[in-house]
Short mmCIF file of C-alpha atoms in Angstrom, two decimals:
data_model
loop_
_atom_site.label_atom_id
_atom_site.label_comp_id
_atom_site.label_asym_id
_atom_site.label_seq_id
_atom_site.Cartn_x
_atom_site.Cartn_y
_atom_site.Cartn_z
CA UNK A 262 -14.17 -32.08 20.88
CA UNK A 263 -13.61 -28.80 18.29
CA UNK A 264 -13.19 -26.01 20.17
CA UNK A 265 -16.82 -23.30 19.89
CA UNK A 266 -16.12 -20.78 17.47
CA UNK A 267 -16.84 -18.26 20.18
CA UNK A 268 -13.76 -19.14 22.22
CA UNK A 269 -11.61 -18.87 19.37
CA UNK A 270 -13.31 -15.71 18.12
CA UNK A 271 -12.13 -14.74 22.02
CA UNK A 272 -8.48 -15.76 21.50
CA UNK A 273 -8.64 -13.33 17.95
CA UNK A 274 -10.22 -10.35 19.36
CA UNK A 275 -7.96 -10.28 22.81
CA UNK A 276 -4.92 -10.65 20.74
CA UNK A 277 -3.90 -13.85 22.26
CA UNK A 278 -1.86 -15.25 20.07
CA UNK A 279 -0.13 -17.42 22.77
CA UNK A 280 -3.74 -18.80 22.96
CA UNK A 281 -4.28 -19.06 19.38
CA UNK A 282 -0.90 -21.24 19.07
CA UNK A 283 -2.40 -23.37 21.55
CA UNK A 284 -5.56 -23.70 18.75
CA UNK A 285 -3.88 -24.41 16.55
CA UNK A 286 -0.92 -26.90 17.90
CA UNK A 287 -3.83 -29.08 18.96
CA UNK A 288 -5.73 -29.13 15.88
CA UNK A 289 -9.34 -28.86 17.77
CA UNK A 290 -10.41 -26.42 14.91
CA UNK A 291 -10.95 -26.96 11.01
CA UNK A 292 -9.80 -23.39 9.34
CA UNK A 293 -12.40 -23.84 6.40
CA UNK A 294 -14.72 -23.71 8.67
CA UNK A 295 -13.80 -20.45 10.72
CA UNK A 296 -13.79 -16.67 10.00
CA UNK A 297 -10.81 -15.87 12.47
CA UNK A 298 -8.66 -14.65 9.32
CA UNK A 299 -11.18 -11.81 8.23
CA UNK A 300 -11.68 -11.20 12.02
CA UNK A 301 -7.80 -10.89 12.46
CA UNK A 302 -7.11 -9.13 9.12
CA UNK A 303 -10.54 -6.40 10.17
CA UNK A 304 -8.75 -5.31 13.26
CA UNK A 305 -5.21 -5.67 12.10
CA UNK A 306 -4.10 -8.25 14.85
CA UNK A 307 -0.87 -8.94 13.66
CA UNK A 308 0.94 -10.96 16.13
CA UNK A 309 -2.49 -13.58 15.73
CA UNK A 310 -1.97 -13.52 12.03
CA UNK A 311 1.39 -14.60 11.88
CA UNK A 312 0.22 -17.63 13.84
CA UNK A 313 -1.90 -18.30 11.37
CA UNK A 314 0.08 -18.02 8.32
CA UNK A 315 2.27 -20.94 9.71
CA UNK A 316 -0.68 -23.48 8.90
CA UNK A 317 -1.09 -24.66 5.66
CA UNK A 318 -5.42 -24.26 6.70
CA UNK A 319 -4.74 -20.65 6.70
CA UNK A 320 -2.16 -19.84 4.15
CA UNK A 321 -5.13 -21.72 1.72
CA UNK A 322 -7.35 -19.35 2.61
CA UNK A 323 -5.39 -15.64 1.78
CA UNK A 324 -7.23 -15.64 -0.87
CA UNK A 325 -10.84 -16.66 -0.10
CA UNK A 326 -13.41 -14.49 -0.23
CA UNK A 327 -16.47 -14.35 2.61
CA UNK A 328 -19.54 -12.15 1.33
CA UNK A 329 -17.25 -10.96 -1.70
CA UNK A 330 -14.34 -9.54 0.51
CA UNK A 331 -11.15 -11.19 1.44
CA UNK A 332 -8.59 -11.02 4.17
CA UNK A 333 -6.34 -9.02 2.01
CA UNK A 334 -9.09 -6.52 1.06
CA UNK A 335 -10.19 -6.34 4.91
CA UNK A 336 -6.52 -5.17 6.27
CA UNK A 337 -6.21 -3.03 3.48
CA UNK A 338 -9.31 -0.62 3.62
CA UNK A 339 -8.65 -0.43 7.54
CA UNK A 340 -5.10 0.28 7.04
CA UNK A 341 -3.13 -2.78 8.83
CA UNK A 342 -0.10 -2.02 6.91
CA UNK A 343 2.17 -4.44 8.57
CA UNK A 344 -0.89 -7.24 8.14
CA UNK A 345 -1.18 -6.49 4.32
CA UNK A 346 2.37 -7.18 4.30
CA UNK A 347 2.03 -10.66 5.86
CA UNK A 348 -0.88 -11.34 3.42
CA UNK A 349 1.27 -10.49 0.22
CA UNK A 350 4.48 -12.27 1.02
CA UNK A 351 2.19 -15.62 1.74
CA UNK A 352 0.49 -14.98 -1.51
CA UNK A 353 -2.45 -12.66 -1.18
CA UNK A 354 -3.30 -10.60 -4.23
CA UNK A 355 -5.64 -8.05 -5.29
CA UNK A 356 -8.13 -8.83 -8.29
CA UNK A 357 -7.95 -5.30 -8.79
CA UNK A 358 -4.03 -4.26 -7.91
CA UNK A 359 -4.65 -1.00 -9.99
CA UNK A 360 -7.78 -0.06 -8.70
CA UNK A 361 -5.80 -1.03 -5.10
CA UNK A 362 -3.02 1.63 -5.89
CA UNK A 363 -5.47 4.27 -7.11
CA UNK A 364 -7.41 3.93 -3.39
CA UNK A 365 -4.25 4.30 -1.29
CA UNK A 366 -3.47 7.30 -3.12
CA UNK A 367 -7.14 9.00 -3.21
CA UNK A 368 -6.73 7.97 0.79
CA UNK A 369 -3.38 9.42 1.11
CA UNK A 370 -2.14 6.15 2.50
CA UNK A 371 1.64 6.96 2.28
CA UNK A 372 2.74 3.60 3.92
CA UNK A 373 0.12 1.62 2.05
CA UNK A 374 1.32 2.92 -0.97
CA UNK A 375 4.78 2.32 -0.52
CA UNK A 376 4.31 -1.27 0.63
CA UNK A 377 1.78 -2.24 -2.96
CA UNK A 378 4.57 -0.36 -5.07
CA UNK A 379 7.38 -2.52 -3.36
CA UNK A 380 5.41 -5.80 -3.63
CA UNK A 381 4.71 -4.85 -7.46
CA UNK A 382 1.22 -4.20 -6.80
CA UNK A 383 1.43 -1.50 -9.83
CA UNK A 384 2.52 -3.18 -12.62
CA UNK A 385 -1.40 -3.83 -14.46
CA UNK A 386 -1.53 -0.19 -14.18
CA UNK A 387 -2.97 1.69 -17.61
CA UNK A 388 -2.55 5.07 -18.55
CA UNK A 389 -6.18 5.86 -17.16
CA UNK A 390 -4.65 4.39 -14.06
CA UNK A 391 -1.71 6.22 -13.63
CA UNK A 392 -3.29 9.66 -14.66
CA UNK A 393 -6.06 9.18 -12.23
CA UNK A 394 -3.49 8.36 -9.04
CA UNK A 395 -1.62 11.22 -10.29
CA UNK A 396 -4.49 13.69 -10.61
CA UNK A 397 -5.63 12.39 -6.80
CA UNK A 398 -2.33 13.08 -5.39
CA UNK A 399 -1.51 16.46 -7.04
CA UNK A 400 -5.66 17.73 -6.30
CA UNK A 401 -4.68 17.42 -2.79
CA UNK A 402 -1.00 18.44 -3.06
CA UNK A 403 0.61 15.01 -0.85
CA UNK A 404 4.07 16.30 -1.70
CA UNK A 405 4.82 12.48 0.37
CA UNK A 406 2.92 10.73 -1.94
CA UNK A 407 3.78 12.25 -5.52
CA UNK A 408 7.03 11.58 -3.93
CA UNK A 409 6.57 7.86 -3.35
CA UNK A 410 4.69 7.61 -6.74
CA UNK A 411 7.62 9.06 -8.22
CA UNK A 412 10.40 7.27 -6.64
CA UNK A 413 8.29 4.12 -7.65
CA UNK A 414 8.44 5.02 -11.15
CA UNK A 415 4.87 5.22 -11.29
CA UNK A 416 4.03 7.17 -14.53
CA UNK A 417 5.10 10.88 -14.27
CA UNK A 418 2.67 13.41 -14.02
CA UNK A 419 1.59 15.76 -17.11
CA UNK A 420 2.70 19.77 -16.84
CA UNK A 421 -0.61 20.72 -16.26
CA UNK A 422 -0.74 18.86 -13.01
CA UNK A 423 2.55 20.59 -11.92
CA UNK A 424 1.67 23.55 -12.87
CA UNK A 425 -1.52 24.14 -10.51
CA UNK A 426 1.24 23.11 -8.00
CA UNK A 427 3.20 25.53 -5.45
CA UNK A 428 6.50 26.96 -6.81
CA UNK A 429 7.61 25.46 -3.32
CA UNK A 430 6.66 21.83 -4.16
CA UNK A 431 7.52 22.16 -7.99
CA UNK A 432 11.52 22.95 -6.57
CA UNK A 433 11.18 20.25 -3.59
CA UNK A 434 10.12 17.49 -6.64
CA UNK A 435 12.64 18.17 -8.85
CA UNK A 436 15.48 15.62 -7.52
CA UNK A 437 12.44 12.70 -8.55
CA UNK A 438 11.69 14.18 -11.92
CA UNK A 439 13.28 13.41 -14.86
CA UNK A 440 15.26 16.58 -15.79
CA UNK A 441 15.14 16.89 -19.65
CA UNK A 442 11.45 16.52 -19.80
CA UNK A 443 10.85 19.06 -16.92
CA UNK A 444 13.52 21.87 -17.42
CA UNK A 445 11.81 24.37 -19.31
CA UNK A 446 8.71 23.96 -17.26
CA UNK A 447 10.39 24.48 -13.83
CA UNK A 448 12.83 27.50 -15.70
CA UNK A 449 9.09 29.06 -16.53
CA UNK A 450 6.87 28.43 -13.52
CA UNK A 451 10.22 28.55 -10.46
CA UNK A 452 13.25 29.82 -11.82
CA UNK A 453 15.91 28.02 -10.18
CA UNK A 454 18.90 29.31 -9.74
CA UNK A 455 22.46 27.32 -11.26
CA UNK A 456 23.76 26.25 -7.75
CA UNK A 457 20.03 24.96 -6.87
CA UNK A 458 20.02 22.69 -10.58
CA UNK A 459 23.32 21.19 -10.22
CA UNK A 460 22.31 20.34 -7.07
CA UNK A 461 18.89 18.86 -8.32
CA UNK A 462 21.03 16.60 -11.04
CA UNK A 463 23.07 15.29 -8.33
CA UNK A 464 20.42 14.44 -5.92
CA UNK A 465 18.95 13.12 -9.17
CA UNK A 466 21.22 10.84 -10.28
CA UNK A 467 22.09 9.29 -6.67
#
């Protein structure tokens, strides 16, 4: 007979993915019918969820959503980065990406970030969006993440953002930013000295 959704809610929760294999090898579950993928993707159980994404039950249901949330959404707010991974490369996506990229930033998720901007997570992005993950980033001064936004070539933030920033981090950001557009900014708010922009241009241009 089907195997009781409590013993295979056991098998998510302990981690067992030895156990879950078993589950699944045998067929004695129907995947529509379960809510081990939002259990999985909740506490970030990664080793379980790769079992999963080798049957075609699962991999149909990346994108479902149970009470308006979806795996995806689940390992993302609880910050399984290595889970939201899994999720994206087997065809999870946000129906929001923007509004996805604009959260990791207000949350200073650095490793989040990095992961949505490398899976292309950005590109539906607006103005509006841009300025508002740049505004959330430079209001808290995450030198990593205006970093990561940066190297990501996601927007560029205005002069008035940079200039309620430290001298320290204006000097420390200038091998991401573009130099033409920022020179006479960073010559008027942190002189640098010749040696320190050739240097910038090189590290620039690597």
């Amino acid at each position: 007979g089907d195997v009781g959704l409590s013993n295979l809610e056991a098998a998510v929760l302990d981690g067992d993915a030895a156990k879950f294999r078993d589950i699944l090898r045998n067929n004695r579950f129907r995947a529509e019918n379960d809510v081990s993928l939002w259990v999985v993707c909740r506490y970030g159980l990664k080793d379980c969820l790769d079992v999963m994404m080798q049957s075609e039950g699962f991999l149909e249901e990346v994108n479902a959503s149970l009470c308006g949330v979806s795996p995806l959404h689940l390992a993302f707010v609880n910050g399984h980065v290595l889970c939201v991974r899994q999720l994206l490369q087997n065809g999870a996506r946000f129906p929001t990406p923007s509004s996805a990229i604009r959260q990791a930033v207000s949350r200073g998720m650095v490793a989040m970030a990095t992961l949505l901007f490398q899976h292309g997570v950005d590109l539906d992005a607006t103005e509006s969006d841009l300025e508002s993950a740049w505004t959330c980033a430079a209001f808290v001064q995450n030198m990593a993440m205006m970093k990561v936004m940066l190297a990501a070539g996601f927007g560029c933030p205005s002069e008035r953002m940079l200039l309620n920033l430290p001298a320290n981090y204006l000097t420390d950001l200038s091998r991401y930013l573009p130099i033409d557009r920022y020179q006479t900014l960073f010559q008027r708010s942190c002189p640098l000295s010749l040696k320190d922009w050739s240097r910038a241009i090189i590290r620039a241009s690597m």
